[in-house]
Short mmCIF file of C-alpha atoms and ligand atoms in Angstrom, two decimals:
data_model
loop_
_atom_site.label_atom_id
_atom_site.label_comp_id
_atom_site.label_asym_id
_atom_site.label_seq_id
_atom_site.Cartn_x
_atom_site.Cartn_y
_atom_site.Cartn_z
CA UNK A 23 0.00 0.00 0.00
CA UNK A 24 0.93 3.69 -0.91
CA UNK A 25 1.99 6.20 1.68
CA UNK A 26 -0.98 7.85 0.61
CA UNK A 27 -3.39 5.40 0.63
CA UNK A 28 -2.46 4.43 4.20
CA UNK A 29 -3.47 8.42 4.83
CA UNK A 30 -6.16 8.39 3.26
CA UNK A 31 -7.46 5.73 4.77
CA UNK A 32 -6.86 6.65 8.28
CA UNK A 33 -8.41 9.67 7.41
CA UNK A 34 -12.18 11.06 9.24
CA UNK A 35 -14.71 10.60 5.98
CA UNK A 36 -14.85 14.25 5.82
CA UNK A 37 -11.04 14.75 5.26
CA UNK A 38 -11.50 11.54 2.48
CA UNK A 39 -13.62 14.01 1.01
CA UNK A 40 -11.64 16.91 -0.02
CA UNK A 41 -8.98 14.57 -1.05
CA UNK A 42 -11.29 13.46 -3.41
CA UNK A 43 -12.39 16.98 -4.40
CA UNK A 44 -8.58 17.59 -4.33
CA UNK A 45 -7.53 14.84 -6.57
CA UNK A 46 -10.42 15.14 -8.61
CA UNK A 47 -9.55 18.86 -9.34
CA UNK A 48 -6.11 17.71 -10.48
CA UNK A 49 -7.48 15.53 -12.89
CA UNK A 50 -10.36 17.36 -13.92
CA UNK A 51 -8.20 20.45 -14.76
CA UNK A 52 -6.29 18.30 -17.45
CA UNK A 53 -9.54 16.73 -19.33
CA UNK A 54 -11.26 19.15 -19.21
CA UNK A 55 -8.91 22.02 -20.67
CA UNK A 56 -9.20 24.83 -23.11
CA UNK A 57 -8.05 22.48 -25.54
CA UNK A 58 -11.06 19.60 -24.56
CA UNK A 59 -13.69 22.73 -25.47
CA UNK A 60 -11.82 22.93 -29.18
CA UNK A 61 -12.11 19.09 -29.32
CA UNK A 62 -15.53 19.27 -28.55
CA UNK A 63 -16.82 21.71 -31.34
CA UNK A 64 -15.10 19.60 -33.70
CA UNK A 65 -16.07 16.09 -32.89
CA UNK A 66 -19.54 17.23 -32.54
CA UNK A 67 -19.42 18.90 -36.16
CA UNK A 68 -17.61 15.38 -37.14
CA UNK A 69 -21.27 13.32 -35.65
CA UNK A 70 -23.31 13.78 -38.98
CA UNK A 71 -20.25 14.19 -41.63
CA UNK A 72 -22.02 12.87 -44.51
CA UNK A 73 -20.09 9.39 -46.11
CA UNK A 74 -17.68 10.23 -48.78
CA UNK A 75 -16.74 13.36 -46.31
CA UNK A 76 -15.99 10.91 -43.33
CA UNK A 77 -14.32 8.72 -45.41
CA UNK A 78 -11.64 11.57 -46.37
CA UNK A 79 -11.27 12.63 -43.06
CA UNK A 80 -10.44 9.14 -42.30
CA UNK A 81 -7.63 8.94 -45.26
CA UNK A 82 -6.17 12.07 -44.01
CA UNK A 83 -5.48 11.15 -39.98
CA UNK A 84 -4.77 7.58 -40.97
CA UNK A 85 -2.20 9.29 -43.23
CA UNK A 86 -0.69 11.52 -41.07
CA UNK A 87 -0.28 9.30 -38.55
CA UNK A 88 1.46 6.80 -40.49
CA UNK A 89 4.08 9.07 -41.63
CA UNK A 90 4.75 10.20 -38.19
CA UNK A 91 5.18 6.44 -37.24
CA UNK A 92 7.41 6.01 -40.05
CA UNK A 93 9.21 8.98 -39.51
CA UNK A 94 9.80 8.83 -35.71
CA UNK A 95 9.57 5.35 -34.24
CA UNK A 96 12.28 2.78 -35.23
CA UNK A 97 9.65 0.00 -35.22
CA UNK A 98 7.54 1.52 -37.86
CA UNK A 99 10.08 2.28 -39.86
CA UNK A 100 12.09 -1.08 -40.38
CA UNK A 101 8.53 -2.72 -40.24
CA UNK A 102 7.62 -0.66 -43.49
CA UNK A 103 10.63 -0.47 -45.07
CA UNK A 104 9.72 -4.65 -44.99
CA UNK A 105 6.80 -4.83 -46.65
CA UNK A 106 7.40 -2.09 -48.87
CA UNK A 107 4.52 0.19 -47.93
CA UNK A 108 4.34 3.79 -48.64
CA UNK A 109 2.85 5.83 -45.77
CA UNK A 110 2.80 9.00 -47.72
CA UNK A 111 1.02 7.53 -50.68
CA UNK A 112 -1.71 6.19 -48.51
CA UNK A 113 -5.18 6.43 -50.39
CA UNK A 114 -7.48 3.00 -49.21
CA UNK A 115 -7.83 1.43 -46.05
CA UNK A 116 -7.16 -2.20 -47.69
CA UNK A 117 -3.21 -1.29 -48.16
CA UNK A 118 -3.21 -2.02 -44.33
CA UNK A 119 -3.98 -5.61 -44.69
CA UNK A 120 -0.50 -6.28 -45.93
CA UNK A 121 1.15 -5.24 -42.46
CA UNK A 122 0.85 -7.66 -39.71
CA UNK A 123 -1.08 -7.32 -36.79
CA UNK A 124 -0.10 -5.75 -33.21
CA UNK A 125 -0.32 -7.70 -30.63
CA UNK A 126 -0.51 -6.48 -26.86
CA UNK A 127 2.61 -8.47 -25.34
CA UNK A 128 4.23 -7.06 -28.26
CA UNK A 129 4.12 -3.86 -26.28
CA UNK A 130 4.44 -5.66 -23.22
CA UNK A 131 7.81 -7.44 -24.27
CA UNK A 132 9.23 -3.85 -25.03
CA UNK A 133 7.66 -0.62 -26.10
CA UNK A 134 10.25 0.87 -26.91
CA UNK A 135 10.81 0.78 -30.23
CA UNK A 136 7.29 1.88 -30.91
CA UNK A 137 7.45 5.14 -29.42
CA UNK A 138 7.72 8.75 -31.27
CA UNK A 139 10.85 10.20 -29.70
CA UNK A 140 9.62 13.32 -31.00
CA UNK A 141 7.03 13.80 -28.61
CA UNK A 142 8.02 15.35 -25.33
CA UNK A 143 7.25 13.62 -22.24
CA UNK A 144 5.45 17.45 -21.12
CA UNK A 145 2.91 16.52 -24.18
CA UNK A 146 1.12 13.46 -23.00
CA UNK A 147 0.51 11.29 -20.15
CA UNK A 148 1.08 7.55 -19.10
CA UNK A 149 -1.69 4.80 -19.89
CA UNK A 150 -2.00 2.18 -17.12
CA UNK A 151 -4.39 -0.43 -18.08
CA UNK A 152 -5.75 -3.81 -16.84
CA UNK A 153 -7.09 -5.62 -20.10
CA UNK A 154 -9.35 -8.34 -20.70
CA UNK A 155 -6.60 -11.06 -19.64
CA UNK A 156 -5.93 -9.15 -16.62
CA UNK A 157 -1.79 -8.46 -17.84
CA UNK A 158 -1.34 -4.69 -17.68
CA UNK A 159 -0.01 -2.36 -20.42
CA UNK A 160 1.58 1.03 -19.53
CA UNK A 161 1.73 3.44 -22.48
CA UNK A 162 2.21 7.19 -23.02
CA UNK A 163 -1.22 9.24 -25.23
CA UNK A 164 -0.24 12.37 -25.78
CA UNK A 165 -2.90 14.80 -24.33
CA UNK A 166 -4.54 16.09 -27.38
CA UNK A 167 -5.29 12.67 -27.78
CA UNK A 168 -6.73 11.98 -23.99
CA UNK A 169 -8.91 15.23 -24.74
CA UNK A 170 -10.20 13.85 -27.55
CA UNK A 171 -11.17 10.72 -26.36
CA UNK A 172 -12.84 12.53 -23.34
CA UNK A 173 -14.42 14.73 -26.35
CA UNK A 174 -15.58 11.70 -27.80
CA UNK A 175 -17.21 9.84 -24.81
CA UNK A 176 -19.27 13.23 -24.20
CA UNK A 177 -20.49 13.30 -27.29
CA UNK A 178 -22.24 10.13 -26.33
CA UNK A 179 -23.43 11.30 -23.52
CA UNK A 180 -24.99 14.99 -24.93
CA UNK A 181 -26.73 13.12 -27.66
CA UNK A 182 -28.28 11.12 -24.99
CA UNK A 183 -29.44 14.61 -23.21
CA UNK A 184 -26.57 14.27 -20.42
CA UNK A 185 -25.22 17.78 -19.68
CA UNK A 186 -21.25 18.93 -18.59
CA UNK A 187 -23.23 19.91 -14.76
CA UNK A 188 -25.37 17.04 -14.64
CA UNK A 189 -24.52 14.93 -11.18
CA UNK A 190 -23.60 11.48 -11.34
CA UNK A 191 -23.92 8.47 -8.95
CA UNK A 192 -20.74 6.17 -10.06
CA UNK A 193 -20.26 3.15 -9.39
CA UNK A 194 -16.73 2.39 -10.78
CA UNK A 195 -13.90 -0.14 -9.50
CA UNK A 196 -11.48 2.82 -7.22
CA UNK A 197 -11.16 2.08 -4.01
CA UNK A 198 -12.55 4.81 -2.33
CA UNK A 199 -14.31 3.56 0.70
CA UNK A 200 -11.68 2.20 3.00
CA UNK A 201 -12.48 -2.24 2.78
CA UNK A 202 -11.83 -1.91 6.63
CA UNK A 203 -14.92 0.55 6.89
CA UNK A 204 -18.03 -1.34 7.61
CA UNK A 205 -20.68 1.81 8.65
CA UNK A 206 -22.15 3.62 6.15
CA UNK A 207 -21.91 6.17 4.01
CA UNK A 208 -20.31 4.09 1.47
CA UNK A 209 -20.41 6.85 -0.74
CA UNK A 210 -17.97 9.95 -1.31
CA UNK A 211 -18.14 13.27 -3.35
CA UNK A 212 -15.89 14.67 -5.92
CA UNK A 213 -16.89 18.11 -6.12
CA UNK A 214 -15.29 19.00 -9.47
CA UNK A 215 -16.91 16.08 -11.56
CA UNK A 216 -20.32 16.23 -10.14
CA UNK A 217 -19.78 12.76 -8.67
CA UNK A 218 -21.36 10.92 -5.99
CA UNK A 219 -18.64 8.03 -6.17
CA UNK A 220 -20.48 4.59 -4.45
CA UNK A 221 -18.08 1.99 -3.11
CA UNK A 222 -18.86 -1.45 -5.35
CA UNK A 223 -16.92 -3.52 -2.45
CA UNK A 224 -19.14 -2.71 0.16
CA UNK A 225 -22.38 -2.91 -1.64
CA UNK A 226 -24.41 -6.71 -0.28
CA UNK A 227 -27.78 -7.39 0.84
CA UNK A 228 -27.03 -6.03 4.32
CA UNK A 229 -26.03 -2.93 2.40
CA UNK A 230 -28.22 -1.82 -0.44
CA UNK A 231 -30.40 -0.23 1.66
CA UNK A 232 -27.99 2.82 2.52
CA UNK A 233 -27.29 3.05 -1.39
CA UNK A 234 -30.66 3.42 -2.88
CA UNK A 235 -31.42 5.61 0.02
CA UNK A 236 -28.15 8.10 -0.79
CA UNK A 237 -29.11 7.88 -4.42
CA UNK A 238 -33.24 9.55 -3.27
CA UNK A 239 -31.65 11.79 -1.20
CA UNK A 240 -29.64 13.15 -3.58
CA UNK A 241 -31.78 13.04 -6.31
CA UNK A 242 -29.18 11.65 -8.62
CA UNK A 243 -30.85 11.39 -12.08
CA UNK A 244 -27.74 9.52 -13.78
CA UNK A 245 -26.28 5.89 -12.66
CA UNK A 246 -23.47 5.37 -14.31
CA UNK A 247 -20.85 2.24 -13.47
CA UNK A 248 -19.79 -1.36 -14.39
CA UNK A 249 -22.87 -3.29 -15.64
CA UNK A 250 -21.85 -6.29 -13.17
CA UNK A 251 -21.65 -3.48 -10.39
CA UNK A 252 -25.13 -1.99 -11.33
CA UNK A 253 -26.66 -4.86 -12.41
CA UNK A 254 -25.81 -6.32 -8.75
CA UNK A 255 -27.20 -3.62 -7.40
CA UNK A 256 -30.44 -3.98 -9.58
CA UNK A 257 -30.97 -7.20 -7.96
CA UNK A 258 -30.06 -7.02 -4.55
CA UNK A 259 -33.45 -4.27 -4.73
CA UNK A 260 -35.93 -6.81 -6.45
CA UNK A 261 -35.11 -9.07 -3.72
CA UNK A 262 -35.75 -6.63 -1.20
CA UNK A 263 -38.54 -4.58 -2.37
CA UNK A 264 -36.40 -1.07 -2.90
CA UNK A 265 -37.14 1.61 -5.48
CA UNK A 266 -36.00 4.84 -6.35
CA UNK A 267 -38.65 7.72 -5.27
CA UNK A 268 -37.60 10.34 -8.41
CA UNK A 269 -37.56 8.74 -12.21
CA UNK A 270 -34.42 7.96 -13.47
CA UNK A 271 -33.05 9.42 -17.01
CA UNK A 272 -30.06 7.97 -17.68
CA UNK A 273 -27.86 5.16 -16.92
CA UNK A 274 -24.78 4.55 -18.59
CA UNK A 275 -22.24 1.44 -18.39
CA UNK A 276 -18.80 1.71 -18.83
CA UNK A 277 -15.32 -1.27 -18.89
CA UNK A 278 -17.14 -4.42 -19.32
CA UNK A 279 -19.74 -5.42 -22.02
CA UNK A 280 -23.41 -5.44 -20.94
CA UNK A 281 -24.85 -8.40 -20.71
CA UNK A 282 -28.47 -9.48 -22.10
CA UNK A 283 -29.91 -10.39 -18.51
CA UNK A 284 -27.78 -7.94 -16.85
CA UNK A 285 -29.94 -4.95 -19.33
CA UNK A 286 -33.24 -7.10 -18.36
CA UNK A 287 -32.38 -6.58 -14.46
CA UNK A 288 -31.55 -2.80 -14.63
CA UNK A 289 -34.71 -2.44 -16.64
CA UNK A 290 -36.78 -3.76 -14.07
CA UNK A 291 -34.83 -2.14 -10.75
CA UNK A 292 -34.51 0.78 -12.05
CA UNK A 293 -36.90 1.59 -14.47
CA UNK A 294 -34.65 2.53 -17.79
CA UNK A 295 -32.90 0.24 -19.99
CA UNK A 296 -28.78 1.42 -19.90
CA UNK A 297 -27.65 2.65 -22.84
CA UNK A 298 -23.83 0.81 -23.90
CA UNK A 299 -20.89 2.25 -24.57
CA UNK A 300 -17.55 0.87 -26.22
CA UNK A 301 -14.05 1.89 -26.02
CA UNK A 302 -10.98 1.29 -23.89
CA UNK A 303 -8.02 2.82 -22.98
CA UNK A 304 -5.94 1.68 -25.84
CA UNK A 305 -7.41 4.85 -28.92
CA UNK A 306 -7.95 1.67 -31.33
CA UNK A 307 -12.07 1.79 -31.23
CA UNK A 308 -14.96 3.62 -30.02
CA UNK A 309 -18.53 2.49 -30.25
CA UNK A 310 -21.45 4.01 -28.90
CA UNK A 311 -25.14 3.64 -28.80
CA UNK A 312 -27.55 6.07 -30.37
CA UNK A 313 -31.04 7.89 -29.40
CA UNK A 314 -32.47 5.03 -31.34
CA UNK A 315 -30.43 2.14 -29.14
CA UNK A 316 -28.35 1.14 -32.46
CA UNK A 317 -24.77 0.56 -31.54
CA UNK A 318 -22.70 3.23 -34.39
CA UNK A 319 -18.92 2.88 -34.55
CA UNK A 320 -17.15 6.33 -34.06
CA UNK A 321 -15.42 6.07 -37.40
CA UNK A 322 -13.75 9.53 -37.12
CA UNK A 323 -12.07 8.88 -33.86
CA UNK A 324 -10.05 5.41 -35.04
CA UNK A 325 -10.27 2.66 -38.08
CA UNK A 326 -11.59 -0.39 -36.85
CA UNK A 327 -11.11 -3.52 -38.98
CA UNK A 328 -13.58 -6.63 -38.35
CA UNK A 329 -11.47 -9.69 -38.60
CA UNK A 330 -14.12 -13.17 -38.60
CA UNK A 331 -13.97 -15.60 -36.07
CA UNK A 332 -14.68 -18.32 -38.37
CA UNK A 333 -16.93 -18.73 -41.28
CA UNK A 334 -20.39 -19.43 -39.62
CA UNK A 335 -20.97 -16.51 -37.37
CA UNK A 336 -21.71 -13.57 -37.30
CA UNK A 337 -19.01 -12.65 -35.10
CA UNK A 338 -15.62 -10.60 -35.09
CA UNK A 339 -12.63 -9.55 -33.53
CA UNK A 340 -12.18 -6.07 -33.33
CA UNK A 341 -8.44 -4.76 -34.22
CA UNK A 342 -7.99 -1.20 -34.69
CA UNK A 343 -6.03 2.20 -35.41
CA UNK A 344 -5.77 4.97 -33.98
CA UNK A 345 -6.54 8.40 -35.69
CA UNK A 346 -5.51 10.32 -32.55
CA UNK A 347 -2.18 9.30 -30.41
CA UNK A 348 0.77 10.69 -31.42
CA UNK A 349 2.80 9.42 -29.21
CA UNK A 350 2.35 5.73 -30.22
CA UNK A 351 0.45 4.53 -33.09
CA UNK A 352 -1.36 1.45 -32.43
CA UNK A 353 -1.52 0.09 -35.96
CA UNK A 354 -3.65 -2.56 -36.89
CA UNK A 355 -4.07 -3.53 -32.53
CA UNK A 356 -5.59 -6.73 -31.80
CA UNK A 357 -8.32 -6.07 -28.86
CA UNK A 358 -9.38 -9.89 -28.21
CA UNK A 359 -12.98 -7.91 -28.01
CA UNK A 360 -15.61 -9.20 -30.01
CA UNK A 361 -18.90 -7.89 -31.73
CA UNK A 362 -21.95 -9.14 -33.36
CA UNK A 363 -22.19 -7.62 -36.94
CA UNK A 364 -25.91 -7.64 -38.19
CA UNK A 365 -26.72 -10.01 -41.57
CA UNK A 366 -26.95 -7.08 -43.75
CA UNK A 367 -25.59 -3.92 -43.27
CA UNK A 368 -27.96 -2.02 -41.39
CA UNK A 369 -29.44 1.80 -41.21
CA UNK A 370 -30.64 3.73 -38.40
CA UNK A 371 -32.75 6.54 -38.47
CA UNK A 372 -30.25 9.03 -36.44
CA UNK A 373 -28.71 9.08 -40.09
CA UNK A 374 -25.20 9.04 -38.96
CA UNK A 375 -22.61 7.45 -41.64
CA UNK A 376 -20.76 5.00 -39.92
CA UNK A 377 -21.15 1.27 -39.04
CA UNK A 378 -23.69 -0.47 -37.07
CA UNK A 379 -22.92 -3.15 -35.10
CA UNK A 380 -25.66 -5.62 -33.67
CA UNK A 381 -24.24 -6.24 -30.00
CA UNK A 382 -20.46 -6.19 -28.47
CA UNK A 383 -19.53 -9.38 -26.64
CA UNK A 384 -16.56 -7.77 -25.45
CA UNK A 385 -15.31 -7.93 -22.29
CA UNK A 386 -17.18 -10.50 -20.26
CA UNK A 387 -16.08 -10.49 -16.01
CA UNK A 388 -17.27 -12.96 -13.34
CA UNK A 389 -17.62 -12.60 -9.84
CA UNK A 390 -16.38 -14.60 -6.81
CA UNK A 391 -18.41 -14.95 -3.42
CA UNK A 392 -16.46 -13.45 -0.30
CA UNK A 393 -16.35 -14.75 2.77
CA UNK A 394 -19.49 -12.99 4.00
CA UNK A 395 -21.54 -14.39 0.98
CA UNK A 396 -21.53 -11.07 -0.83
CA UNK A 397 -20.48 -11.10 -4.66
CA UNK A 398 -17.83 -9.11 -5.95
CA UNK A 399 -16.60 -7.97 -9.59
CA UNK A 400 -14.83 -6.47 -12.38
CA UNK A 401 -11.58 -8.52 -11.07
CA UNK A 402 -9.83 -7.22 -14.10
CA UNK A 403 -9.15 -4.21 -12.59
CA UNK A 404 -6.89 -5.41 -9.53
CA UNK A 405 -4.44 -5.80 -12.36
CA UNK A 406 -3.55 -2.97 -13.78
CA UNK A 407 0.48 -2.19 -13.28
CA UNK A 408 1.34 -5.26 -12.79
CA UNK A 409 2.63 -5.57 -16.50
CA UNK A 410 5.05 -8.74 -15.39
CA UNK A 411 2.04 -10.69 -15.19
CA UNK A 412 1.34 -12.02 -18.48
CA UNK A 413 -1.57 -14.11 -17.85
CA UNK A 414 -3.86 -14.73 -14.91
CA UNK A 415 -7.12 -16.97 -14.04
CA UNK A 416 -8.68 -16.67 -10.84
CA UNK A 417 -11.05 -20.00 -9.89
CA UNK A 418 -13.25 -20.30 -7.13
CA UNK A 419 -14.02 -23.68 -5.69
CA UNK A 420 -15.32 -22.99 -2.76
CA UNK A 421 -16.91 -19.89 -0.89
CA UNK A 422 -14.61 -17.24 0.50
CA UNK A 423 -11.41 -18.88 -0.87
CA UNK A 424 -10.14 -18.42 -4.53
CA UNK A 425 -6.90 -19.46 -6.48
CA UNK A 426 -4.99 -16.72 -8.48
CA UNK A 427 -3.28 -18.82 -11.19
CA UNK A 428 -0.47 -16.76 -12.33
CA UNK A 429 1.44 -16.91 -15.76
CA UNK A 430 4.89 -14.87 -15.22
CA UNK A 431 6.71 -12.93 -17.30
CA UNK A 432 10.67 -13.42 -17.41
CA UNK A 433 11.06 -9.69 -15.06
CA UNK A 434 8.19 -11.26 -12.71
CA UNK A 435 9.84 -10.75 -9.08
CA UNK A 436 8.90 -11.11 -5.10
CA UNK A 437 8.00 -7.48 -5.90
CA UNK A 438 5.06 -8.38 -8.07
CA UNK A 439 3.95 -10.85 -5.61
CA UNK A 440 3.78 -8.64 -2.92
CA UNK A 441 2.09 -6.20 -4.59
CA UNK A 442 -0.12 -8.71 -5.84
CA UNK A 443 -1.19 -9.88 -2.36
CA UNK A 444 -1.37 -6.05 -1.13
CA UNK A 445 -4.15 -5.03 -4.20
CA UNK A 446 -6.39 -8.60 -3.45
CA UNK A 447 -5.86 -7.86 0.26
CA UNK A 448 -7.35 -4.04 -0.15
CA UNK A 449 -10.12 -5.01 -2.16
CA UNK A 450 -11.60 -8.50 -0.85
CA UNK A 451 -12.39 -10.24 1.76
CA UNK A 452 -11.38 -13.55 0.89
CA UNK A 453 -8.92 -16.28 1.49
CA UNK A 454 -6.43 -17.08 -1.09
CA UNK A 455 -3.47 -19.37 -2.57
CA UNK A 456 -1.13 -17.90 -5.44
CA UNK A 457 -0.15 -20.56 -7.99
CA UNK A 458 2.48 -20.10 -10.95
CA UNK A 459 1.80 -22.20 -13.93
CA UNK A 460 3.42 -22.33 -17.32
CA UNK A 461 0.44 -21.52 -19.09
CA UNK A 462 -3.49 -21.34 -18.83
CA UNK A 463 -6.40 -23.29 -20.76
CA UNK A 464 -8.30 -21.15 -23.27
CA UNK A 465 -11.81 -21.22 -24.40
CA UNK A 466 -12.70 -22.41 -27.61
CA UNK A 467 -12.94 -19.23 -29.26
CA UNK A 468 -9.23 -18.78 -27.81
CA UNK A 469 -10.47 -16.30 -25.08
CA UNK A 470 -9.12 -16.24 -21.58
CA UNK A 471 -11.62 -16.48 -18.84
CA UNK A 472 -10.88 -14.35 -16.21
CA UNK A 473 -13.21 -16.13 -13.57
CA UNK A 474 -13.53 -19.68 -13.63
CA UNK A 475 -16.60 -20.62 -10.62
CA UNK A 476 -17.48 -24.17 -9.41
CA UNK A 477 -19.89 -22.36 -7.05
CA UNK A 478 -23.64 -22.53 -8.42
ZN1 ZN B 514 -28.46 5.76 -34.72
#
């Protein structure tokens, strides 16, 4: 554990408080620059581009980017040089098929190479990301490109009628309730964002009472947070009767693909189907659903390529580009998340350009039962720095006791491990072993599951 976080957690709830409103500021100071406001006029403008202009736009970033790439990063260039591509003559999105594609441990192995020198560390900011395998990636985006992104994800939300001042009850995977605390509130506020930020580890049956209650007296109109998290939530309030007194307008997921019983659940709890949202930290693909509910990819914002699972389904991995990070171009990224494309292509009435796709399998997380029978989830998240673990699987056999089966990378040390044991230790309340294994069983579709449970 931190320094800070030992503070912080010894802190009185009020103190936890303005260091949220404190640390909050910090970071809502840098999204939410000058610079974001720019962004913003011109992604919304980019929303209803009509085809043949989007697809120019598209030409021209993917262009520009690939000459920086070229230009600056050592990778690029050799890798080009290769295959005899020409990043200044690029005209058609099907020249790209002839370089290989990027895979994460790539990156992990070493980054290096990848990077554009030319960008100075004052220009962007460093990545830290979990991942649907649970190995972490650290990477720089420069911060025209983290403003954009930002830019992006609020123009999903304003075409859904959410506003900059509108607050927010989120239920995300921070740990910002001490795990030690077991009296309410189980809530705290950050001031700048207009958040009401809800604990997910503390939420049970014994619980949910305090949390539907904070959310009335609040009046928070917007629930935003992992669909496992909410949808958990959702249930534990059928069960025991509890409903919100004021309508709700919006709810919102983010990290995790939405599941079909999971949007059935919400539906009923809380009286509004959530609308999804896709993208991840990586710039390689946004999607995001519509007024109308159909799922649009943001094809201004990155390329995303469709590659078929087999020849039967309907399904696809997504790899993509980005349009927007200078700093490192992800070209032609494999994201191991998968969509449902519809039969035919397929219209919606919002009229916007761009691909529909019919549902995102994604990212799909478990949850394990702690010792005090609650449920707990989004164990992706634990992992993020701990980029020496290259692949992990967590099973539960029994209640309150899980195995972390660990796949090492070659700089894996007694460091990792004990900040391995320190991040499960702060965030459940389980028992646990460790095991290291050479390597760990895939699914058929070659996906790693996360969460393997032998509990019913
Ligand atoms: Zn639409």
């Amino acid at each position: 554990m931190r320094l800070s976080e030992i503070i912080y957690e010894l802190s009185p709830i009020f103190l936890q408080n303005f260091f949220c409103s404190l640390e909050g500021g910090k970071i809502y100071r840098r999204r939410f620059s000058e610079n974001f406001f720019n962004i913003f006029e011109t992604i919304k403008e980019r929303d209803r581009l009509p085809k043949e202009e989007l697809e120019t736009l598209k030409v021209k970033r993917m262009r520009k980017q690939l000459i920086l790439a070229y230009e600056n990063s050592a990778y690029y260039k050799k890798l080009f040089n290769r295959h005899m591509f020409d990043p200044y003559g690029f005209e058609s999105f099907e020249s790209l098929r002839s370089l290989p594609i990027l895979h994460k441990e790539q990156l992990q192995e070493n980054i290096e190479p990848f990077l554009n020198h030319e960008i100075a560390p004052i220009e962007s900011v460093t990545i830290h990301t979990s991942g649907t395998t649970g190995a972490g990636l650290i990477f720089p985006v420069t911060k025209a490109c983290e403003n954009e992104q930002w830019a992006l994800w609020w123009r999903y939300r304003t075409n859904l009628g959410i506003m900059f001042d509108t607050w927010c009850a989120n239920f995300g995977g921070k740990v910002i309730v001490p795990i030690k605390q077991t009296k309410p509130p189980f809530h705290r506020i950050i001031k700048p964002f207009r958040q009401v930020s809800f604990s997910m580890y503390h939420l049970g049956p014994k619980t949910v009472k305090e949390y539907v209650n904070t959310i009335n007296k609040k009046r928070l109109e917007w629930i935003h947070g992992f669909p496992s998290t909410l949808s958990y939530l959702a249930s534990l309030m059928l069960e025991q009767k509890l409903s919100f007194d004021h309508p709700i307008s919006w709810v919102t997921i983010g990290a995790e693909s939405l599941l079909p019983h999971q949007k059935e659940i919400i539906k009923k709890a809380f009286g509004i189907y959530p609308k999804q949202h896709y993208g991840l930290s990586e710039p390689v693909a946004n999607i995001s659903e519509c007024e109308y509910g159909s799922l649009h990819v943001d094809e201004d914002f990155a390329h995303i390529e469709f590659i078929p699972l087999d020849d039967e389904s309907n399904q696809y991995r997504i790899v993509g580009t980005s349009f927007a990070n200078d700093a490192l171009l992800f070209l032609r990224y494999c994201t191991n998340d998968i969509v449902t494309l519809p039969k035919e292509p397929k219209r919606c009435p919002c009229g916007r350009a761009g691909r529909v796709v019919e549902e995102i399998e994604g990212r799909r997380y478990d949850s394990i039962v702690q010792k005090d029978g609650s449920k707990i989830m989004i164990l992706g998240h634990i992992f993020r720095d701990m980029v020496h673990i290259r692949e992990v699987q967590i099973r539960q056999d029994a209640s309150g006791f899980v195995t972390f089966f660990i796949v090492r990378s070659k700089d894996y040390t007694s460091e990792d491990e004990e900040l391995l044991r320190s991040e499960i230790e702060m965030r459940f309340r389980i028992d646990y072993a460790i095991e290291y294994v050479e390597k760990i069983e895939k699914t058929d579709r070659g996906k790693l599951r996360l969460v393997i449970s032998e509990l019913a």
